[in-house]
Coordinates of C-alpha atoms in Angstrom, one line a residue:
M1 CA -21.0 -26.8 -10.1
K2 CA -21.7 -23.3 -9.3
K3 CA -23.9 -21.8 -6.7
T4 CA -25.9 -18.7 -7.6
L5 CA -25.8 -15.9 -5.0
W6 CA -28.3 -13.1 -5.3
K7 CA -30.7 -11.2 -3.3
Q8 CA -33.7 -9.2 -4.4
C9 CA -32.7 -5.5 -4.7
L10 CA -33.8 -3.6 -1.6
R11 CA -35.3 -0.3 -2.5
I12 CA -33.7 1.6 0.2
G13 CA -35.1 3.8 0.2
L14 CA -20.1 26.3 -5.8
M15 CA -20.6 29.7 -7.8
G16 CA -16.8 29.5 -8.2
M17 CA -14.1 28.6 -10.5
L18 CA -15.7 25.6 -12.1
C19 CA -19.4 26.2 -11.7
V20 CA -21.1 24.7 -14.7
S21 CA -24.5 23.1 -15.5
L22 CA -24.5 19.3 -16.1
V23 CA -27.3 18.9 -18.8
A24 CA -26.6 15.2 -18.9
C25 CA -28.0 14.5 -15.4
G26 CA -31.6 14.9 -16.9
G27 CA -34.5 17.1 -16.0
D28 CA -35.9 18.5 -12.9
E29 CA -38.7 16.0 -12.5
D30 CA -39.4 14.8 -8.9
D31 CA -40.4 11.2 -9.3
G32 CA -40.0 10.5 -5.6
E33 CA -42.9 12.5 -4.3
I34 CA -44.0 11.5 -0.8
I35 CA -47.8 11.1 -0.6
L36 CA -49.4 11.0 2.9
D37 CA -53.0 10.5 3.6
E38 CA -55.0 13.5 5.0
A39 CA -54.8 12.5 8.6
A40 CA -51.1 11.9 8.5
D41 CA -50.6 15.1 6.6
T42 CA -52.5 17.0 9.3
A43 CA -50.5 15.4 12.1
E44 CA -47.2 16.0 10.3
A45 CA -48.2 19.7 9.6
E46 CA -48.7 20.2 13.5
E47 CA -45.3 18.7 14.2
G48 CA -43.6 21.1 11.7
S49 CA -43.7 18.7 8.7
E50 CA -41.1 18.9 5.9
A51 CA -42.8 16.5 3.7
G52 CA -42.3 17.7 0.1
R53 CA -39.0 19.3 0.5
D54 CA -36.5 17.6 -2.0
T55 CA -33.2 19.4 -1.4
L56 CA -30.8 18.5 1.4
K57 CA -28.2 21.0 2.6
F58 CA -25.2 19.5 4.4
I59 CA -22.0 20.9 5.7
M60 CA -18.7 19.1 5.2
T61 CA -16.0 20.2 7.4
A62 CA -13.2 19.0 5.1
E63 CA -13.1 19.3 1.4
P64 CA -12.3 16.0 -0.5
D65 CA -8.8 15.9 -1.8
S66 CA -10.2 14.2 -4.9
I67 CA -13.6 12.8 -6.0
D68 CA -12.1 10.6 -8.6
P69 CA -13.1 7.1 -7.5
T70 CA -9.7 5.7 -8.5
L71 CA -7.7 8.3 -6.9
A72 CA -9.7 9.4 -3.8
A73 CA -8.0 8.3 -0.5
D74 CA -9.4 10.7 2.2
S75 CA -12.3 10.3 4.6
A76 CA -14.3 13.3 3.0
S77 CA -14.7 12.0 -0.5
P78 CA -17.0 9.0 0.1
Y79 CA -19.8 11.6 0.9
I80 CA -19.7 12.5 -2.8
I81 CA -18.4 9.4 -4.6
S82 CA -20.8 6.8 -2.8
N83 CA -23.8 9.0 -3.8
C84 CA -22.5 9.5 -7.4
F85 CA -21.0 6.2 -8.4
E86 CA -22.3 2.6 -7.9
G87 CA -20.2 -0.6 -7.8
L88 CA -21.2 -4.1 -8.7
T89 CA -22.3 -4.3 -5.1
V90 CA -23.7 -1.8 -2.5
M91 CA -22.9 -1.8 1.1
L92 CA -25.8 -1.7 3.7
E93 CA -25.7 -0.1 7.1
D94 CA -24.7 -3.3 8.8
G95 CA -21.8 -3.9 6.4
S96 CA -23.5 -6.6 4.4
V97 CA -23.9 -6.1 0.6
M98 CA -26.7 -6.2 -2.0
P99 CA -26.7 -6.2 -5.7
G100 CA -25.8 -2.8 -7.1
T101 CA -24.9 -2.2 -10.8
A102 CA -24.6 -6.1 -11.0
E103 CA -28.1 -7.7 -10.6
S104 CA -26.7 -11.1 -9.8
W105 CA -23.5 -13.2 -9.6
E106 CA -22.2 -16.7 -9.4
V107 CA -19.2 -17.9 -7.4
S108 CA -17.3 -21.1 -8.4
E109 CA -17.2 -24.0 -6.0
D110 CA -13.5 -23.2 -5.1
G111 CA -14.4 -19.5 -4.5
L112 CA -11.9 -18.3 -7.1
V113 CA -14.3 -17.3 -9.9
Y114 CA -16.8 -14.6 -9.6
T115 CA -19.2 -14.1 -12.6
F116 CA -21.2 -10.7 -12.4
H117 CA -24.1 -9.9 -14.7
L118 CA -24.8 -6.3 -15.2
R119 CA -28.4 -4.8 -15.2
E120 CA -30.0 -4.4 -18.6
N121 CA -31.0 -0.8 -17.6
A122 CA -27.6 0.2 -16.2
V123 CA -26.7 3.4 -18.0
W124 CA -24.3 6.6 -17.3
S125 CA -25.8 9.9 -16.3
D126 CA -25.4 11.3 -19.9
G127 CA -27.7 8.3 -21.1
K128 CA -24.9 6.2 -22.7
D129 CA -25.1 2.4 -21.9
L130 CA -22.9 1.2 -19.0
T131 CA -20.9 -2.0 -20.1
S132 CA -18.6 -4.5 -18.6
A133 CA -15.7 -2.7 -20.5
D134 CA -16.3 0.3 -18.2
F135 CA -15.5 -1.7 -15.1
V136 CA -12.5 -3.5 -16.9
Y137 CA -11.1 0.0 -17.8
A138 CA -11.6 1.3 -14.3
W139 CA -10.0 -1.6 -12.6
K140 CA -7.0 -1.5 -15.1
R141 CA -6.5 2.1 -14.2
L142 CA -6.6 1.2 -10.5
L143 CA -3.9 -1.4 -11.1
S144 CA -1.7 0.6 -13.4
P145 CA 1.7 1.5 -12.0
E146 CA 1.6 4.9 -13.9
V147 CA -1.6 5.9 -12.1
A148 CA -0.1 4.8 -8.6
A149 CA -3.5 5.0 -7.0
D150 CA -3.4 4.9 -3.2
Y151 CA -5.9 2.1 -3.2
E152 CA -4.2 -0.3 -5.7
W153 CA -3.7 -2.6 -2.6
F154 CA -7.5 -3.0 -2.3
M155 CA -7.3 -5.0 -5.7
G156 CA -3.8 -6.1 -6.6
P157 CA -3.4 -8.7 -3.9
Y158 CA -6.8 -10.3 -4.5
V159 CA -7.2 -10.4 -8.3
L160 CA -5.1 -13.0 -10.2
N161 CA -1.8 -11.3 -11.3
G162 CA -3.0 -7.9 -10.1
D163 CA 0.2 -7.1 -8.2
K164 CA 2.3 -8.5 -10.9
F165 CA 0.7 -6.2 -13.4
F166 CA 1.3 -3.2 -11.0
A167 CA 5.0 -4.3 -10.7
E168 CA 5.1 -4.6 -14.4
E169 CA 5.9 -8.2 -14.4
C170 CA 3.0 -9.2 -16.7
N171 CA 0.6 -7.9 -19.2
F172 CA -3.0 -6.9 -18.4
D173 CA -4.2 -9.9 -20.6
E174 CA -2.8 -12.1 -17.8
V175 CA -4.7 -10.4 -15.0
G176 CA -7.9 -12.1 -13.8
I177 CA -10.4 -9.5 -15.1
K178 CA -12.3 -10.3 -18.2
A179 CA -15.4 -9.1 -20.0
P180 CA -16.8 -12.0 -22.3
D181 CA -19.6 -9.7 -23.4
G182 CA -21.0 -6.3 -22.7
D183 CA -23.0 -7.4 -19.8
T184 CA -20.7 -9.9 -18.0
I185 CA -17.6 -9.6 -15.9
V186 CA -15.6 -12.5 -14.9
V187 CA -13.1 -12.0 -12.1
T188 CA -10.5 -14.7 -11.1
L189 CA -8.8 -14.3 -7.7
E190 CA -5.4 -15.3 -6.5
H191 CA -7.1 -17.0 -3.5
P192 CA -10.6 -17.3 -2.0
C193 CA -11.6 -14.1 -0.5
D194 CA -14.7 -14.1 2.0
Y195 CA -15.0 -10.3 1.6
F196 CA -14.5 -9.8 -2.1
L197 CA -18.2 -8.7 -2.5
E198 CA -17.5 -6.0 0.2
L199 CA -14.5 -4.8 -1.7
C200 CA -16.8 -4.5 -4.9
A201 CA -18.9 -2.0 -2.9
T202 CA -16.0 0.3 -2.2
P203 CA -15.4 3.5 -4.3
A204 CA -12.1 2.1 -5.7
Y205 CA -14.1 -0.5 -7.5
S206 CA -16.5 2.0 -9.1
P207 CA -16.6 2.1 -12.9
V208 CA -15.4 5.1 -14.9
R209 CA -15.6 5.9 -18.5
E210 CA -12.6 5.6 -20.7
D211 CA -13.7 8.1 -23.2
I212 CA -14.1 10.7 -20.4
V213 CA -11.0 10.0 -18.4
E214 CA -8.2 9.3 -20.8
G215 CA -6.3 12.4 -21.7
N216 CA -8.3 14.5 -19.2
P217 CA -6.7 14.7 -15.9
S218 CA -9.3 17.3 -14.6
W219 CA -12.4 15.4 -15.7
S220 CA -13.4 14.9 -11.9
T221 CA -13.2 18.7 -11.3
N222 CA -15.8 19.6 -14.0
P223 CA -19.5 18.8 -13.8
E224 CA -19.7 18.4 -17.7
T225 CA -17.2 15.6 -17.6
Y226 CA -18.1 14.0 -14.2
I227 CA -20.1 11.3 -15.6
T228 CA -21.6 9.1 -13.0
N229 CA -23.8 5.8 -12.6
G230 CA -25.2 6.1 -9.2
P231 CA -28.3 8.0 -7.8
F232 CA -26.9 11.4 -8.2
C233 CA -24.6 13.3 -10.5
I234 CA -22.9 16.8 -10.1
S235 CA -24.4 20.2 -11.4
Q236 CA -21.9 22.5 -9.7
I237 CA -18.4 22.5 -8.3
A238 CA -17.0 25.5 -6.5
I239 CA -13.5 24.8 -5.5
G240 CA -13.1 25.6 -1.7
E241 CA -16.8 26.3 -1.3
G242 CA -19.0 23.3 -2.1
I243 CA -20.5 20.7 -4.5
T244 CA -24.1 20.3 -5.5
L245 CA -25.4 17.0 -6.6
V246 CA -28.7 16.6 -8.5
K247 CA -30.7 13.4 -9.1
N248 CA -29.6 11.3 -11.9
D249 CA -32.6 10.6 -14.0
H250 CA -30.7 7.9 -16.0
Y251 CA -30.0 5.9 -12.8
W252 CA -31.5 2.3 -13.0
D253 CA -33.5 2.9 -9.8
A254 CA -34.2 6.5 -10.3
D255 CA -37.8 6.0 -9.3
N256 CA -36.8 5.4 -5.7
V257 CA -34.7 8.5 -5.4
A258 CA -36.7 11.3 -3.7
L259 CA -34.2 14.1 -3.3
S260 CA -33.8 16.3 -6.3
S261 CA -30.6 17.8 -5.0
V262 CA -27.9 17.7 -2.2
E263 CA -26.0 20.8 -1.5
Y264 CA -22.7 20.1 0.3
D265 CA -21.0 23.3 1.6
F266 CA -17.4 23.1 2.8
V267 CA -16.9 24.9 6.1
A268 CA -13.8 24.2 8.0
D269 CA -14.7 26.0 11.0
V270 CA -17.0 23.8 13.2
T271 CA -18.4 26.7 15.2
T272 CA -19.5 28.6 12.1
A273 CA -21.0 25.3 10.7
L274 CA -22.9 24.7 14.0
Q275 CA -24.3 28.2 13.9
A276 CA -25.6 27.6 10.4
Y277 CA -27.1 24.3 11.4
E278 CA -28.8 25.7 14.5
K279 CA -30.3 28.6 12.5
G280 CA -31.9 26.1 10.3
E281 CA -29.8 27.2 7.2
V282 CA -28.6 23.7 6.7
D283 CA -30.0 20.2 7.4
G284 CA -26.8 18.6 8.9
M285 CA -23.0 18.7 9.3
D286 CA -20.5 15.8 9.4
K287 CA -19.0 16.6 12.8
V288 CA -20.1 17.6 16.2
P289 CA -18.0 20.2 17.9
G290 CA -16.4 18.4 20.9
T291 CA -17.3 21.3 23.2
E292 CA -21.0 21.0 22.3
Y293 CA -21.1 17.3 22.4
S294 CA -22.9 16.9 25.8
R295 CA -25.4 19.7 25.0
L296 CA -26.4 18.6 21.6
K297 CA -26.8 15.0 22.7
L298 CA -29.3 16.0 25.2
E299 CA -31.1 18.9 23.4
D300 CA -30.9 18.2 19.6
D301 CA -33.1 15.6 18.1
G302 CA -30.8 15.7 15.1
F303 CA -27.9 14.4 17.0
Q304 CA -26.4 11.2 15.6
A305 CA -24.0 8.8 17.1
R306 CA -22.9 5.7 15.1
D307 CA -20.4 2.9 15.4
K308 CA -17.3 3.9 13.5
I309 CA -14.6 1.4 12.8
Q310 CA -11.8 3.9 12.8
T311 CA -8.5 4.5 14.6
I312 CA -7.1 7.9 15.0
F313 CA -3.2 7.9 15.3
L314 CA -0.1 9.8 14.6
N315 CA 2.2 8.9 11.7
Y316 CA 5.9 8.8 12.2
N317 CA 8.2 9.3 9.3
V318 CA 10.6 6.5 10.3
T319 CA 13.1 7.6 7.7
D320 CA 13.8 10.7 9.7
P321 CA 17.2 10.4 11.4
V322 CA 15.7 11.1 14.9
L323 CA 12.5 9.0 14.4
S324 CA 14.4 6.0 13.0
D325 CA 15.1 5.1 16.5
V326 CA 12.3 2.8 17.8
R327 CA 13.1 3.7 21.4
I328 CA 12.2 7.4 20.7
R329 CA 9.1 6.4 18.8
K330 CA 8.0 4.2 21.8
A331 CA 8.9 6.8 24.3
L332 CA 6.7 9.5 22.6
S333 CA 3.8 7.1 22.4
L334 CA 3.9 5.9 26.1
A335 CA 4.0 9.6 27.3
I336 CA 0.6 10.4 25.7
D337 CA -2.4 10.3 28.1
R338 CA -5.2 8.6 26.0
D339 CA -7.7 8.8 28.7
A340 CA -7.2 12.5 28.9
I341 CA -7.5 13.0 25.2
V342 CA -10.8 11.0 25.1
N343 CA -12.4 12.5 28.2
E344 CA -11.1 16.1 28.1
I345 CA -10.4 16.9 24.5
N346 CA -13.0 14.7 22.9
N347 CA -15.5 15.2 25.6
G348 CA -16.1 11.5 26.0
V349 CA -16.1 10.5 22.3
G350 CA -14.0 7.4 21.5
K351 CA -12.0 4.8 23.4
P352 CA -8.3 4.8 24.2
A353 CA -6.3 2.9 21.6
Y354 CA -2.9 1.1 22.0
D355 CA -3.2 -1.0 18.8
L356 CA -4.1 -0.4 15.1
V357 CA -7.1 -2.5 14.4
A358 CA -10.3 -1.0 15.7
P359 CA -13.2 -2.9 17.5
G360 CA -15.8 -4.2 15.0
I361 CA -13.5 -6.0 12.7
S362 CA -14.1 -9.7 12.6
V363 CA -13.0 -13.1 11.2
D364 CA -15.9 -15.7 10.7
G365 CA -18.0 -13.6 13.1
Q366 CA -15.3 -13.3 15.9
D367 CA -14.4 -9.8 16.8
F368 CA -10.6 -9.4 16.2
R369 CA -10.1 -7.0 19.1
E370 CA -11.9 -9.2 21.6
Y371 CA -10.0 -12.3 20.3
V372 CA -6.5 -10.8 20.4
G373 CA -7.1 -8.5 23.4
E374 CA -5.4 -5.1 23.9
S375 CA -1.6 -4.3 24.1
D376 CA 0.1 -4.8 27.4
Y377 CA 0.5 -1.0 27.6
A378 CA -3.3 -0.7 27.9
S379 CA -3.4 -2.4 31.5
M380 CA -0.6 -0.1 32.7
T381 CA -1.4 3.1 34.6
Y382 CA -0.4 6.4 33.0
E383 CA 2.4 6.8 35.6
E384 CA 3.8 3.4 34.7
R385 CA 3.8 4.2 31.0
C386 CA 5.6 7.5 31.5
D387 CA 8.3 5.7 33.8
E388 CA 8.8 3.3 30.9
A389 CA 9.0 6.1 28.5
R390 CA 11.6 8.1 30.3
K391 CA 13.8 4.9 30.5
L392 CA 13.6 4.5 26.8
L393 CA 14.4 8.1 26.2
A394 CA 17.4 7.9 28.4
E395 CA 18.6 4.7 26.6
A396 CA 18.3 6.6 23.3
G397 CA 20.7 9.3 24.7
Y398 CA 18.2 12.0 25.9
P399 CA 17.8 11.8 29.7
D400 CA 15.1 14.0 30.9
G401 CA 14.8 15.3 27.4
N402 CA 18.3 17.0 27.5
G403 CA 19.6 17.6 24.0
F404 CA 16.5 16.4 22.3
P405 CA 16.5 17.5 18.6
E406 CA 14.0 19.8 17.1
L407 CA 11.0 18.0 15.5
E408 CA 7.8 19.2 13.8
F409 CA 4.3 18.1 14.5
Q410 CA 1.9 18.7 11.5
D411 CA -1.8 18.7 11.9
Y412 CA -4.8 20.6 10.4
N413 CA -6.1 21.5 13.9
S414 CA -4.3 22.9 16.9
K415 CA -6.2 21.5 19.9
L416 CA -5.1 17.9 20.0
P417 CA -1.5 18.4 18.9
T418 CA -1.1 21.2 21.5
A419 CA -2.2 18.9 24.3
I420 CA 0.1 16.2 23.2
I421 CA 3.1 18.5 22.8
K422 CA 2.4 19.7 26.4
M423 CA 2.3 16.0 27.6
W424 CA 5.7 15.4 26.0
E425 CA 7.1 18.4 27.7
D426 CA 5.6 17.7 31.0
Q427 CA 6.5 14.0 31.1
L428 CA 9.6 13.8 29.1
G429 CA 11.2 17.2 29.4
I430 CA 11.0 17.6 25.7
S431 CA 10.5 21.3 24.7
T432 CA 11.8 21.1 21.1
I433 CA 8.7 19.8 19.3
T434 CA 6.8 22.6 17.5
L435 CA 3.5 22.6 15.8
N436 CA 2.8 23.4 12.1
T437 CA -0.9 23.8 11.3
V438 CA -1.8 23.5 7.6
E439 CA -5.0 23.1 5.5
W440 CA -6.5 19.6 5.2
K441 CA -5.5 19.1 1.6
V442 CA -2.0 20.3 2.2
H443 CA -1.8 17.9 5.2
I444 CA -2.7 14.9 3.2
A445 CA -0.5 15.7 0.3
E446 CA 2.6 16.2 2.6
M447 CA 2.0 12.9 4.4
K448 CA 1.8 11.1 1.0
K449 CA 5.3 12.7 0.0
L450 CA 6.7 11.9 3.5
D451 CA 7.4 15.6 3.9
I452 CA 6.6 15.3 7.7
Q453 CA 8.1 14.1 10.9
I454 CA 5.0 13.5 13.0
A455 CA 1.5 14.0 11.7
R456 CA -2.0 13.2 12.7
G457 CA -3.5 10.4 10.6
G458 CA -6.4 8.0 10.9
W459 CA -8.0 5.1 9.1
T460 CA -11.6 3.8 8.7
A461 CA -12.1 0.2 7.7
D462 CA -13.5 -0.1 4.1
F463 CA -14.5 -3.8 4.8
L464 CA -14.9 -5.8 7.9
S465 CA -11.6 -7.9 7.9
P466 CA -8.3 -7.1 9.9
T467 CA -6.5 -6.7 6.7
S468 CA -8.5 -3.5 5.9
F469 CA -6.3 -1.9 8.6
L470 CA -3.2 -4.1 8.4
S471 CA -2.7 -4.2 4.7
M472 CA -2.3 -0.4 4.8
Y473 CA 1.3 -0.8 5.8
I474 CA 2.4 -3.5 3.3
A475 CA 5.3 -2.5 1.0
N476 CA 3.2 -1.4 -2.0
S477 CA 0.4 0.4 -0.1
G478 CA -0.3 3.9 -1.2
N479 CA -1.7 4.7 2.1
N480 CA 1.5 3.9 4.2
Y481 CA 2.6 7.6 5.1
T482 CA 5.4 6.3 7.5
G483 CA 8.1 5.0 5.2
W484 CA 8.2 1.7 7.3
K485 CA 8.6 -1.6 5.6
D486 CA 9.0 -5.1 6.7
S487 CA 9.2 -8.2 4.7
E488 CA 8.1 -10.5 7.6
Y489 CA 5.1 -8.3 8.0
D490 CA 4.2 -8.4 4.3
A491 CA 4.6 -12.3 4.3
L492 CA 2.2 -12.6 7.4
I493 CA -0.5 -10.4 5.8
A494 CA -0.2 -12.3 2.5
K495 CA -0.5 -15.7 4.4
A496 CA -3.4 -14.6 6.5
E497 CA -5.4 -13.4 3.5
T498 CA -5.5 -17.0 2.2
E499 CA -6.7 -18.4 5.5
S500 CA -10.0 -18.3 7.5
G501 CA -11.1 -18.9 11.0
T502 CA -8.7 -19.1 13.9
Q503 CA -5.6 -19.6 11.7
A504 CA -6.3 -16.3 9.9
M505 CA -6.9 -14.5 13.2
D506 CA -3.7 -15.8 14.8
D507 CA -1.7 -14.7 11.7
F508 CA -3.3 -11.3 11.6
A509 CA -2.6 -11.0 15.3
I510 CA 1.1 -11.9 14.9
A511 CA 1.3 -9.3 12.1
E512 CA -0.3 -6.6 14.3
E513 CA 2.1 -7.4 17.1
V514 CA 5.2 -7.1 14.6
F515 CA 3.7 -3.7 13.5
M516 CA 3.1 -2.3 17.0
D517 CA 6.5 -3.5 18.2
A518 CA 8.1 -1.5 15.4
Q519 CA 5.8 1.4 16.4
P520 CA 5.7 3.3 13.1
I521 CA 2.4 5.0 14.4
I522 CA 1.0 6.2 17.6
P523 CA -2.4 4.8 18.3
L524 CA -4.6 7.4 20.0
Y525 CA -8.2 6.4 20.2
Y526 CA -10.9 4.3 18.4
N527 CA -13.3 6.8 17.1
E528 CA -17.2 7.0 16.6
F529 CA -19.3 9.0 14.2
T530 CA -21.0 12.0 15.8
F531 CA -22.9 14.3 13.4
L532 CA -26.1 16.2 12.9
M533 CA -29.0 15.5 10.5
N534 CA -32.4 16.9 10.3
N535 CA -34.8 14.6 12.1
H536 CA -37.2 15.0 9.3
L537 CA -34.9 13.3 6.9
K538 CA -35.7 9.6 6.6
G539 CA -34.4 6.7 4.6
W540 CA -30.8 7.6 4.7
Y541 CA -28.0 5.5 6.5
M542 CA -24.5 5.7 7.4
T543 CA -22.3 2.7 7.3
A544 CA -19.7 1.9 9.8
N545 CA -16.9 2.7 7.3
G546 CA -18.2 6.3 6.6
Y547 CA -20.4 5.9 3.6
L548 CA -23.5 8.3 3.8
S549 CA -26.2 6.8 1.6
L550 CA -28.8 9.2 0.4
K551 CA -30.3 7.1 -2.4
G552 CA -33.5 6.4 -0.3
A553 CA -33.6 9.7 1.7
Y554 CA -36.7 11.9 1.9
F555 CA -38.2 14.4 4.1
E556 CA -41.5 13.7 6.0

């Protein structure tokens, strides 16, 4: 016996190197015109109405490392991908899901088999039919060892024989992903997974076209080949400058997409970005400068603050001869004043962190952080933590920092690392840690290759389970930039993922304790979204995992 799960679809509501037109996206018709009655129109006009505008201009302070749904792994890419591609499901603001490219699905009584039914009117931005084979190809690509996608661990442990295929221990025919016909996808899982429908809403699960991708490694950098299935497609790409999205007239729900275009400009300097916003040259930006936080919160009606399930931390390269000593890793962590970082550097944004999993993650409705509690270090005073740090450093052979080797701290911004380096010098007597500031893309690439010793990192949960954070550090994760591996840890994660309720919570808690005792990272603070958006833009939303949905956005 099967139970049908479905919900009625909600109608939610770079002139450079590669600048090309994308004819496949369709014409310039605006099917989402907003009509107001005469009285409302007059009232809006008196308030400075922007009704009728159909172009959004938005600044991103980091350029995506990739906008290939299979390969993208940074926090900037979802701004593009989540508006250009649509998975089987779509995530809403509260973290729940609704039908996306799949209009309905059934789940077997044992929770192992999901049967998805695609919409009859699901097509690509060039007008070609979207079929179940497109999902099968994309998911095989995600699992393929030769692709080595960072997000393989989002699928491999869940889909039957997914990890075995990645390890080249079986053929793809043995993987639990089947397309019995062009409109149906049947997925068999290794074990029941309460959040599998949330996984289906992540960019990594998006479909891509085999005829576009195969043999064309630059397909996602050219608007002519960036064929999409979501509300928007791309008309222009200018490397280092920006990306322009235009409405995808072939999208199945195009009638409810009001914006004709979205212009993303890449501006790394937040001061310059803010000036453009305050002059009215752009409608928003993805980051509020810390020095302007208090003023903008009080004065700007476009100020936005949202819950964000994100932990900011420092990655250690534990394979480094110096940092292989856990006593040194713990000493450096304890000597950091998290309260000062939150209150003085972040101007009150965030909450001091001593663990990996951020608040907002839950198991069966129970918040993991509330259930497990904070690390013992959280209850100590800063002075007590520094005393403990000095003891550990002395045990490691460097009393008062004497003889401590040279280390490099890499970051894409200087303010936070400069403050931390000063704390290490003041509290531990270490004066041999230097700062190397690099561009965001370089920073990500060098962390992936472990060409770092200490580097700022961070993680935003893609789905609301502890494993969204904790599985990042299993042996085959493409997002583990520390070199740390532990078989006991991997086993705990694998076991917890098959459980529910208190048992799952307890095993996840033990896994986090094993991880934090090894200290391959330094948790700094739990973050929140603070950004700016034109107050006249309605119908958009931001999820707690950083997906900005513009499908239903319109100006009034």
